[in-house]
Amino acid sequence: MALSARLLTLRNSPVLLKLPPYLSALCIVIGIAWLFILPLNEYSRQTYVSENAILPGQVHTYFGGSEHNVFRAYRQEVYQISQVSETDRLAALENVLREIGLKVAAQPYRFTVAGEDVEGTNVYGLLQGPRADATEAMVLMAAWLNFEGEINYSGLALALTLARYFKRWSIWSKDIILLIPADSTYGPEAWVSAYHSTSPDITATRNVSSLPIKAGALQAAVALDYPVGPWGHRFDKLDILYDGINGALPNLDLLNTAVAVASGQMGIGCSIHGILSHSDSYRDRLTTLAKGVVTQSAGQATGPHSAFVPYHVDAITLKTVGDGWHDEMSLGRTTESLFRGINNLLEHLHQSFFFYILLNANRFASIGNYLPAAMLLAGSFTVTALALWVQSGQVAVQSAAKVAGTDRTEKQPELEVVKIGDAVALVPAATTKPAEREMLLPAAVVLAIHLASFLPLYSLNSLHRQYLPTALQAITATSLLLPALASTALTRRFEISTQQIQIMQSFSLLLLGTSLATLATLATLNFSLAFVVGVLASPLSFVRPLPRGTSTGFPAVLGRVGEAYQYALQVTMNLIATLLYAATSPPVVLYALCWYISQDVGGLLLEMAKGWSVQGVYTSFVIWAVWWPAWVVGGIALSSGGGQR
């Protein structure tokens, strides 16, 4: 009975309507803090190989001896080929593959992005496995130009040596494809898209030739990045690149196999995200996690392997880094052992994790441990949206009385007796009453802004590269002015009310947080992108209309002096709030990012346009079609002054 009385007391308590902002802030704080506990041993685990058929490092590798002389000869030949024209280079590469005994083909491609043609020709050869039935294949890649734009002398020479070496073995139950793309980004994309297409569609911006030679379903792909010239250079570690397009990840078993073979069998240290010195401390784990989140949230290619991952082909790149005592033979034996492990598979890799965050080469956090961080951020928007929805359906009814001797008014609390069954309680009288919601104008505004978001999305992905910086400047100016202009029009022309502003914000935050497959669903596909956007958009949960007028509450004896002081203070606070809110706008954040990473704005926009047009990177869509509309709606609410009461 006492519990029922307490619940009745809370029914009309104004405290309940004051809780949502604190709950939203709590969700944001816990969500961000969640990542900081992942490096702890209690929330992460050691990596392990789930697929027993791989048998990593269980075979004796025979690559070495005379193969070293073959490698040096190929490296010198690759150097000679690099001195001739592109046509002669392609012909020479095809001739080398034919001499090895492979079925050879070439694939020209051209992409037109931002007025710039990206074109080249991929050369590849097929080694038919003696025990294969043409239903499965593995890919060995060595791009002519690596991701930094350097000629991949030793990587290509080692791939050719391995292909010649593999040709002599009769153990292969899968076909092996040696792929030599023209570069490390668009060449692999053109090849793998044509491989999984029966009739490539040729458009004005995309012209990718079909492949004359194909094999079976691709089981895995391994790329070699070893850009050492004809004089050679020993390396210290292998940096394993694994991020795919749009944050897609290969099966963790492939990474674990590469690490187990390199470090366990060959004694080669492995690094992640270029962190060569990793002491397995909390700080180093957190640094690796942060770099992984940033790389994955960008969604761009990180190597020639990235194009394969969205096609459910597990792929990694082995990149040599540092100065040490390991040579090309160590890398060759590592690749041989890795391919022999993949060759043992009876089915596609599926037993291990596809969603994970690596803390070092031997430790990871699974999706069950890190996903709550993004979900809490998405939940903060939902909490605020529901609170605004509830507030929009209520209007104040409590009367106010003037305090004697002053110009101030004071709310007079009223109590009423409520009886339900045997439970009787003295509760505060209702201070609000239900009100009919007017939703047409808020829904139209939110819809119009979301439709308008396709203008910056289209312009930044379609204009010529020389106009991209100017376009971003125009978008920035428009973004900063649009909320004030729209709020003025809505207030004066349509006389938007406080209730409609609350409904408009509620719709916007619901779209941002849960509906239309945005943050809540995006978190399961690309956790890092959802988390980063959630953190950057978190101020939207606390945006409320800036106060207007000069009603101050100052003692009457101060007269106009007090009112003038309060008015100046209010204007100053409103200006600071507006500037802080402008600093969180998507275009301003892009400028800040370019300044922080010391990259030209035009270069960043060009790479984003290429990723959107060529590889389907949807980071631009999330920025302009999800985050930007929510920011504009928040700006309209901020500038509205609360609308008509």
XYZ file of C-alpha atoms in Angstrom:
645
model
C 0.000 0.000 0.000
C 2.865 2.355 0.811
C 4.466 1.543 -2.556
C 1.240 2.370 -4.385
C 1.035 5.695 -2.581
C 4.614 6.539 -3.564
C 3.941 5.675 -7.218
C 0.850 7.884 -7.164
C 2.961 10.665 -5.731
C 5.431 10.369 -8.614
C 2.737 10.341 -11.261
C 2.493 14.093 -11.679
C 5.884 14.952 -10.267
C 7.681 17.589 -12.383
C 10.945 15.854 -11.497
C 10.220 13.138 -14.059
C 10.275 15.638 -16.943
C 13.615 16.984 -15.727
C 15.307 13.573 -15.793
C 15.710 12.979 -19.592
C 18.577 15.468 -20.136
C 20.502 13.852 -17.295
C 19.731 10.356 -18.605
C 20.886 11.402 -22.057
C 24.107 12.865 -20.658
C 24.644 9.703 -18.626
C 24.267 7.550 -21.752
C 26.843 9.665 -23.597
C 29.348 9.602 -20.737
C 28.992 5.852 -20.215
C 29.156 5.213 -23.969
C 32.431 7.099 -24.327
C 33.857 5.636 -21.117
C 32.945 2.159 -22.375
C 35.768 2.248 -24.928
C 38.276 3.051 -22.205
C 37.600 -0.221 -20.401
C 37.987 -2.408 -23.501
C 41.818 -2.587 -23.248
C 41.464 -4.222 -19.815
C 41.977 -7.963 -19.644
C 38.468 -8.451 -18.282
C 36.867 -7.015 -21.436
C 39.174 -8.405 -24.123
C 40.739 -11.747 -24.886
C 43.681 -13.408 -26.571
C 43.281 -14.275 -30.235
C 42.933 -17.915 -31.228
C 42.331 -19.930 -34.385
C 38.800 -21.338 -34.438
C 39.074 -23.279 -37.703
C 41.073 -26.404 -36.943
C 41.481 -27.297 -40.628
C 43.855 -24.381 -41.212
C 46.631 -25.930 -39.101
C 48.687 -22.708 -39.046
C 52.405 -23.239 -38.983
C 52.090 -27.036 -38.978
C 53.732 -27.561 -42.372
C 57.384 -27.467 -43.276
C 58.087 -24.721 -45.795
C 60.538 -25.366 -48.610
C 60.719 -21.906 -50.107
C 64.365 -20.890 -50.054
C 67.734 -21.927 -51.394
C 67.790 -21.529 -55.159
C 64.538 -19.577 -55.028
C 66.541 -16.691 -53.602
C 68.462 -16.434 -56.874
C 65.198 -16.553 -58.825
C 63.823 -13.753 -56.671
C 66.843 -11.528 -57.268
C 66.567 -12.129 -61.000
C 62.869 -11.238 -60.996
C 63.524 -8.123 -58.925
C 66.092 -6.950 -61.431
C 63.684 -7.706 -64.267
C 60.905 -5.734 -62.542
C 63.302 -2.824 -62.215
C 64.097 -3.003 -65.934
C 60.382 -3.172 -66.789
C 59.746 -0.026 -64.728
C 62.012 1.946 -67.075
C 59.896 1.346 -70.188
C 56.520 2.674 -71.329
C 53.246 1.402 -69.889
C 52.393 -0.588 -73.021
C 55.760 -2.345 -73.006
C 55.476 -2.905 -69.261
C 52.136 -4.676 -69.575
C 53.438 -6.821 -72.428
C 56.532 -7.737 -70.420
C 54.492 -8.724 -67.360
C 52.197 -10.897 -69.456
C 55.224 -12.554 -71.026
C 56.718 -13.318 -67.581
C 53.467 -14.927 -66.422
C 53.292 -17.044 -69.570
C 56.855 -18.235 -69.048
C 55.851 -19.383 -65.558
C 53.078 -21.468 -67.127
C 49.979 -19.511 -66.116
C 46.903 -18.670 -68.142
C 47.287 -14.933 -68.662
C 44.769 -12.144 -69.233
C 44.592 -8.367 -68.912
C 41.753 -6.098 -67.822
C 41.692 -2.391 -68.701
C 39.506 -0.100 -66.596
C 38.629 3.570 -66.304
C 36.814 5.553 -63.634
C 35.844 9.196 -64.070
C 35.553 10.977 -60.737
C 35.442 14.739 -60.101
C 36.537 15.427 -63.675
C 39.572 13.191 -63.290
C 40.144 9.902 -65.119
C 41.537 7.042 -63.062
C 42.596 4.351 -65.486
C 44.939 1.442 -65.748
C 45.252 -2.196 -66.720
C 45.311 -5.198 -64.418
C 47.383 -8.214 -65.404
C 46.643 -11.594 -63.857
C 47.402 -15.239 -64.348
C 45.626 -18.437 -63.334
C 47.439 -21.427 -61.850
C 45.070 -24.391 -62.016
C 45.467 -26.602 -58.978
C 46.333 -30.219 -59.836
C 43.742 -31.410 -57.310
C 41.250 -28.592 -57.892
C 37.862 -28.838 -59.592
C 37.668 -25.134 -60.555
C 35.171 -24.349 -57.780
C 37.490 -22.519 -55.358
C 40.438 -20.181 -55.743
C 42.953 -18.166 -53.757
C 44.402 -14.798 -54.794
C 48.005 -13.683 -54.438
C 48.313 -9.946 -55.100
C 51.231 -7.640 -55.718
C 50.195 -4.210 -56.976
C 52.522 -2.395 -59.348
C 52.169 0.710 -57.173
C 51.667 0.278 -53.461
C 49.320 2.399 -51.357
C 51.943 5.154 -50.972
C 52.465 5.334 -54.742
C 55.853 3.559 -54.722
C 56.744 0.863 -57.218
C 56.390 -2.486 -55.483
C 59.692 -3.909 -56.747
C 60.342 -6.666 -54.210
C 56.672 -7.410 -53.567
C 56.003 -8.097 -57.245
C 59.252 -10.035 -57.641
C 58.386 -12.200 -54.634
C 54.874 -12.845 -55.993
C 56.346 -13.966 -59.328
C 58.860 -16.191 -57.535
C 56.117 -17.751 -55.416
C 53.939 -18.363 -58.488
C 56.848 -20.145 -60.198
C 57.466 -22.087 -56.982
C 53.778 -23.011 -56.504
C 53.586 -24.240 -60.101
C 55.915 -27.137 -59.260
C 53.764 -28.437 -56.382
C 50.920 -30.920 -56.791
C 49.291 -30.294 -53.396
C 46.931 -27.513 -54.419
C 43.241 -28.323 -54.065
C 42.302 -24.774 -55.039
C 43.254 -22.645 -58.013
C 45.689 -19.810 -57.396
C 45.297 -16.439 -59.120
C 48.292 -14.121 -59.321
C 46.924 -10.579 -59.641
C 49.074 -7.575 -60.563
C 46.787 -4.516 -60.377
C 47.956 -1.163 -61.685
C 47.557 0.437 -58.254
C 46.501 -0.540 -54.737
C 43.044 1.034 -54.684
C 41.155 1.157 -57.971
C 42.818 -1.731 -59.788
C 41.738 -4.324 -57.201
C 38.250 -2.761 -57.103
C 37.890 -3.056 -60.882
C 39.127 -6.641 -60.901
C 37.087 -8.017 -57.994
C 33.892 -6.247 -59.147
C 34.288 -7.738 -62.628
C 35.070 -11.148 -61.140
C 31.724 -11.184 -59.328
C 29.742 -9.763 -62.257
C 28.405 -11.577 -65.294
C 27.983 -8.443 -67.428
C 29.623 -5.259 -66.092
C 27.523 -2.166 -66.695
C 29.459 0.509 -68.572
C 28.502 4.074 -67.636
C 29.918 7.521 -68.244
C 31.869 7.363 -64.989
C 32.688 3.650 -64.856
C 34.159 1.521 -67.634
C 35.447 -1.798 -66.324
C 36.161 -4.605 -68.768
C 34.944 -8.115 -68.079
C 37.434 -10.829 -67.180
C 38.222 -13.344 -69.933
C 39.523 -15.879 -67.409
C 37.839 -16.793 -64.132
C 38.105 -19.551 -61.558
C 35.849 -20.644 -58.702
C 34.642 -18.838 -55.593
C 37.407 -16.785 -54.011
C 38.280 -18.159 -50.573
C 40.919 -15.639 -49.502
C 43.332 -13.038 -50.855
C 46.789 -12.036 -49.633
C 48.600 -8.923 -50.888
C 52.339 -8.260 -50.605
C 53.635 -4.722 -50.053
C 57.454 -4.742 -50.209
C 58.605 -1.673 -52.211
C 62.344 -2.276 -51.889
C 64.409 -1.504 -54.996
C 66.806 -3.765 -56.873
C 69.476 -3.490 -54.184
C 67.297 -4.987 -51.461
C 66.630 -4.014 -47.879
C 65.873 -6.112 -44.809
C 62.819 -5.396 -42.686
C 61.956 -5.659 -39.014
C 58.248 -6.484 -38.812
C 55.150 -7.203 -40.829
C 52.375 -4.646 -40.538
C 49.117 -6.493 -41.196
C 46.473 -4.363 -42.918
C 42.956 -5.728 -42.680
C 40.332 -2.917 -42.865
C 37.970 -3.216 -45.810
C 35.659 -0.767 -47.548
C 33.016 0.753 -45.231
C 34.660 -0.808 -42.196
C 34.091 -4.401 -43.347
C 36.511 -6.850 -41.746
C 37.892 -10.232 -42.834
C 37.360 -13.300 -40.727
C 39.596 -13.097 -37.680
C 40.977 -16.571 -38.378
C 42.846 -15.239 -41.425
C 44.623 -12.599 -39.330
C 45.318 -15.066 -36.558
C 46.800 -17.522 -39.061
C 49.061 -14.849 -40.542
C 50.248 -13.789 -37.076
C 50.743 -17.386 -35.924
C 52.786 -18.254 -39.016
C 54.853 -15.048 -39.067
C 55.617 -14.754 -35.356
C 55.355 -18.366 -34.255
C 56.931 -20.199 -37.172
C 59.151 -17.584 -38.808
C 59.989 -15.383 -35.832
C 58.768 -12.197 -37.543
C 57.110 -9.664 -35.270
C 53.679 -8.414 -36.345
C 52.195 -4.962 -35.844
C 48.770 -3.404 -36.320
C 48.011 0.093 -37.673
C 51.688 0.918 -37.999
C 52.415 0.805 -34.250
C 55.850 -0.833 -34.346
C 56.639 -0.547 -30.642
C 53.838 -2.174 -28.650
C 54.488 -3.077 -25.012
C 51.004 -4.560 -24.490
C 50.369 -1.890 -21.861
C 46.986 -0.264 -21.336
C 48.149 2.880 -23.107
C 49.419 1.018 -26.180
C 46.247 -1.051 -26.361
C 44.127 2.095 -26.163
C 46.238 3.784 -28.855
C 45.789 0.804 -31.170
C 42.059 0.779 -30.481
C 41.779 4.510 -31.239
C 43.679 4.164 -34.525
C 41.492 1.231 -35.491
C 38.318 3.198 -34.770
C 39.518 6.194 -36.798
C 40.602 4.029 -39.758
C 37.401 2.006 -39.789
C 35.156 5.065 -39.452
C 36.724 6.633 -42.565
C 35.570 3.618 -44.581
C 38.269 4.163 -47.221
C 40.596 1.525 -48.642
C 43.777 0.910 -46.652
C 45.439 -1.426 -49.153
C 44.812 -3.667 -52.163
C 42.976 -6.140 -49.926
C 40.223 -3.664 -48.995
C 38.267 -4.073 -52.229
C 37.828 -7.820 -51.626
C 36.291 -7.713 -48.134
C 32.846 -6.310 -49.146
C 32.511 -9.281 -51.512
C 32.871 -11.674 -48.555
C 36.396 -12.564 -49.600
C 38.682 -12.563 -46.570
C 41.764 -10.552 -47.475
C 44.789 -8.964 -45.812
C 47.940 -7.123 -46.854
C 51.386 -8.042 -45.524
C 53.445 -4.855 -45.443
C 57.123 -4.833 -44.502
C 58.132 -2.089 -42.058
C 61.236 -1.067 -40.120
C 64.893 -2.007 -40.373
C 65.767 -5.485 -39.148
C 67.297 -8.809 -40.111
C 64.364 -10.436 -41.946
C 64.608 -10.725 -45.718
C 62.418 -11.674 -48.651
C 62.854 -15.386 -47.982
C 61.210 -15.009 -44.573
C 58.274 -13.227 -46.177
C 58.141 -15.876 -48.902
C 58.005 -18.738 -46.408
C 55.327 -16.883 -44.437
C 53.217 -16.509 -47.579
C 53.775 -20.148 -48.535
C 52.666 -21.401 -45.123
C 49.656 -19.084 -45.184
C 48.533 -20.332 -48.593
C 49.001 -23.954 -47.587
C 46.832 -23.314 -44.533
C 44.094 -21.763 -46.707
C 44.477 -24.693 -49.095
C 43.473 -27.046 -46.253
C 40.059 -25.431 -45.848
C 37.041 -27.516 -46.745
C 34.666 -24.527 -46.599
C 34.735 -20.764 -46.398
C 36.092 -19.244 -43.194
C 33.114 -18.779 -40.908
C 33.803 -20.009 -37.387
C 35.676 -17.001 -36.027
C 34.618 -13.367 -35.629
C 33.717 -10.955 -38.427
C 33.149 -8.041 -36.002
C 36.026 -7.170 -33.691
C 38.474 -4.482 -32.616
C 42.144 -5.419 -32.382
C 44.137 -4.140 -29.402
C 47.366 -5.657 -30.693
C 48.277 -8.503 -33.008
C 47.337 -11.051 -30.345
C 44.426 -9.470 -28.497
C 40.951 -8.323 -29.522
C 37.571 -7.171 -28.236
C 34.532 -8.892 -29.708
C 31.307 -7.237 -30.826
C 29.497 -8.196 -27.641
C 31.962 -6.126 -25.626
C 32.189 -2.955 -27.720
C 28.735 -2.638 -29.320
C 27.043 -1.203 -26.181
C 29.178 1.936 -26.549
C 27.511 2.903 -29.845
C 24.092 1.732 -28.668
C 24.290 3.972 -25.605
C 25.089 6.965 -27.813
C 22.153 6.122 -30.075
C 19.993 5.657 -26.984
C 20.799 9.165 -25.778
C 19.098 10.609 -28.863
C 16.087 8.359 -28.364
C 15.710 9.407 -24.718
C 15.729 13.082 -25.659
C 13.360 12.511 -28.580
C 10.823 10.719 -26.373
C 11.085 13.417 -23.715
C 10.429 16.142 -26.281
C 7.493 14.153 -27.622
C 5.957 13.879 -24.162
C 6.496 17.586 -23.482
C 4.899 18.513 -26.793
C 1.662 16.860 -25.732
C 1.285 18.903 -22.564
C 0.505 22.541 -21.846
C 0.895 24.318 -18.529
C -2.277 24.992 -16.520
C -0.863 26.033 -13.144
C -1.636 29.582 -12.193
C 0.931 32.016 -10.896
C 0.441 34.692 -8.227
C 2.274 37.974 -7.856
C 4.603 38.246 -4.878
C 3.744 41.231 -2.717
C 6.068 44.215 -3.038
C 7.760 42.940 -6.212
C 7.081 42.498 -9.900
C 7.874 38.773 -9.735
C 5.338 35.957 -9.887
C 5.523 32.757 -7.955
C 3.953 29.393 -8.703
C 1.520 28.234 -6.073
C 1.694 24.458 -5.582
C -1.632 22.706 -5.223
C -2.364 19.282 -3.759
C -5.131 16.824 -4.443
C -6.251 13.529 -2.916
C -6.055 10.519 -5.222
C -7.579 7.171 -4.302
C -7.129 3.994 -6.330
C -8.530 0.937 -4.598
C -7.344 0.985 -1.024
C -4.407 3.249 -1.815
C -4.862 6.877 -0.917
C -2.254 9.572 -1.488
C -1.944 13.319 -1.330
C -0.193 14.211 -4.594
C 0.681 17.450 -6.361
C -2.095 18.614 -8.620
C -1.460 18.272 -12.323
C 0.496 21.254 -13.647
C -0.180 20.359 -17.269
C -3.037 19.164 -19.375
C -3.065 17.126 -22.602
C -2.860 19.108 -25.819
C -3.460 18.147 -29.409
C -0.220 17.919 -31.389
C 0.144 19.835 -34.635
C 2.559 17.658 -36.592
C 2.172 18.713 -40.224
C 4.569 21.681 -40.145
C 7.315 19.897 -38.102
C 7.151 16.826 -40.341
C 7.315 18.993 -43.470
C 10.347 20.903 -42.159
C 12.240 17.744 -41.219
C 11.418 16.139 -44.588
C 12.444 19.251 -46.520
C 15.796 19.475 -44.732
C 16.526 15.793 -45.338
C 15.720 16.236 -49.024
C 17.941 19.334 -49.127
C 20.815 17.281 -47.678
C 21.245 15.604 -51.060
C 22.474 18.901 -52.520
C 25.797 18.916 -50.604
C 26.037 15.145 -51.036
C 25.646 15.427 -54.800
C 27.805 18.520 -55.288
C 30.787 17.234 -53.292
C 30.734 13.943 -55.192
C 30.026 15.240 -58.709
C 31.780 18.575 -59.240
C 35.203 18.882 -60.843
C 38.042 18.542 -58.368
C 39.075 22.198 -58.726
C 35.626 23.328 -57.546
C 35.387 21.014 -54.532
C 37.031 23.429 -52.007
C 34.797 26.254 -53.240
C 31.750 24.014 -52.950
C 32.628 23.153 -49.358
C 33.031 26.858 -48.559
C 29.592 27.550 -49.997
C 28.104 24.629 -48.069
C 29.728 25.879 -44.874
C 28.309 29.372 -45.292
C 24.882 27.989 -46.176
C 24.937 25.613 -43.221
C 25.735 28.400 -40.766
C 23.097 30.772 -42.160
C 20.324 28.300 -42.924
C 19.149 27.665 -39.322
C 18.779 31.375 -38.555
C 17.000 32.122 -41.840
C 14.711 29.112 -41.542
C 13.812 29.873 -37.923
C 13.011 33.487 -38.841
C 10.743 32.370 -41.677
C 9.018 29.759 -39.530
C 8.476 32.207 -36.674
C 7.206 35.143 -38.721
C 5.560 33.451 -41.669
C 4.128 30.287 -40.128
C 4.114 31.378 -36.465
C 5.625 28.091 -35.362
C 4.797 27.219 -31.774
C 6.882 25.823 -28.952
C 5.038 22.535 -29.326
C 5.893 22.291 -33.036
C 9.555 23.025 -32.338
C 9.613 20.198 -29.806
C 7.945 17.822 -32.273
C 10.410 18.857 -34.992
C 13.372 18.113 -32.732
C 11.809 14.841 -31.635
C 11.391 13.647 -35.239
C 14.942 14.660 -36.127
C 16.539 12.919 -33.149
C 14.486 9.782 -33.753
C 15.752 9.652 -37.332
C 19.299 10.205 -36.119
C 19.213 7.683 -33.293
C 17.071 4.718 -34.229
C 14.785 4.879 -37.256
C 15.665 4.652 -40.958
C 18.535 2.274 -40.173
C 20.942 4.992 -39.036
C 23.097 4.882 -35.925
C 21.488 1.933 -34.142
C 21.660 -0.309 -37.210
C 24.847 1.232 -38.585
C 26.616 0.291 -35.355
C 26.372 -3.394 -36.255
C 27.833 -2.800 -39.738
C 30.422 -0.123 -39.040
C 30.700 0.410 -35.309
C 33.444 3.008 -35.580
C 31.513 5.275 -37.951
C 28.389 5.078 -35.781
C 30.418 5.818 -32.655
C 32.310 8.778 -34.121
C 29.166 10.356 -35.593
C 27.331 9.711 -32.327
C 30.006 11.531 -30.323
C 30.165 14.469 -32.759
C 26.370 14.768 -32.832
C 25.893 14.317 -29.071
C 25.389 18.087 -28.435
C 22.125 17.839 -30.389
C 20.518 16.123 -27.396
C 20.892 19.289 -25.319
C 19.916 21.949 -27.845
C 17.044 24.100 -26.635
C 15.742 27.467 -27.904
C 17.823 30.408 -26.771
C 15.926 32.798 -24.447
C 14.585 36.071 -25.788
C 13.400 39.235 -24.137
C 14.727 41.213 -21.192
C 12.695 39.839 -18.294
C 15.442 39.453 -15.751
C 14.168 38.936 -12.264
C 16.544 41.627 -11.001
C 15.354 43.616 -7.991
C 13.259 46.581 -9.010
C 15.618 48.998 -7.233
C 18.250 48.356 -9.920
C 15.846 49.674 -12.506
C 17.042 50.039 -16.056
C 20.667 49.511 -15.096
C 19.931 45.968 -14.011
C 17.845 45.285 -17.098
C 20.567 46.613 -19.415
C 23.201 44.525 -17.674
C 21.044 41.414 -17.855
C 20.247 42.052 -21.501
C 23.945 42.404 -22.370
C 24.712 39.234 -20.430
C 21.948 37.369 -22.212
C 23.128 38.509 -25.648
C 26.678 37.476 -24.799
C 25.602 34.029 -23.611
C 23.434 33.545 -26.711
C 26.345 34.523 -28.941
C 28.703 32.088 -27.195
C 26.125 29.296 -27.467
C 25.626 30.021 -31.172
C 29.375 30.003 -31.874
C 29.853 26.755 -29.967
C 26.992 25.183 -31.869
C 28.439 26.384 -35.192
C 31.738 24.732 -34.287
C 29.971 21.350 -34.187
C 28.583 21.632 -37.734
C 29.722 18.903 -40.186
C 31.583 21.239 -42.610
C 33.424 22.989 -39.763
C 34.407 19.581 -38.364
C 35.768 18.627 -41.817
C 37.935 21.768 -41.857
C 39.157 20.970 -38.344
C 39.996 17.427 -39.423
C 42.041 18.663 -42.378
C 43.920 21.042 -40.095
C 44.601 18.307 -37.543
C 45.940 15.747 -40.025
C 47.705 18.466 -42.090
C 45.940 17.518 -45.309
C 44.708 19.755 -48.078
C 40.923 20.197 -48.054
C 40.726 19.580 -51.789
C 42.691 16.350 -51.463
C 40.431 15.036 -48.714
C 37.283 15.901 -50.668
C 38.714 14.253 -53.790
C 39.445 11.021 -51.935
C 35.952 11.039 -50.449
C 34.458 11.578 -53.915
C 36.514 8.720 -55.365
C 35.498 6.431 -52.529
C 31.815 7.291 -53.017
C 31.825 6.927 -56.819
C 34.192 3.993 -57.295
C 33.953 1.852 -54.182
C 30.589 2.809 -52.716
C 31.963 4.275 -49.490
C 28.923 5.594 -47.629
C 30.729 7.820 -45.126
C 29.705 10.889 -47.156
C 26.078 9.761 -47.030
C 26.171 9.443 -43.245
C 27.754 12.891 -42.888
C 25.439 14.806 -45.216
C 22.186 12.803 -45.185
C 22.128 11.750 -41.520
C 24.242 14.087 -39.384
C 23.877 17.368 -41.325
C 20.015 17.444 -41.367
C 19.903 16.730 -37.622
C 22.359 19.580 -37.033
C 20.297 22.002 -39.145
C 17.084 21.103 -37.306
C 18.867 21.647 -34.007
C 20.068 25.024 -35.258
C 16.539 26.022 -36.204
C 15.334 25.130 -32.713
C 18.251 27.013 -31.165
C 17.488 30.183 -33.133
C 13.717 30.058 -32.800
C 13.521 31.571 -29.322
C 10.913 28.999 -28.341
C 8.357 29.978 -30.975
C 4.858 31.227 -30.213
C 3.626 30.239 -26.764
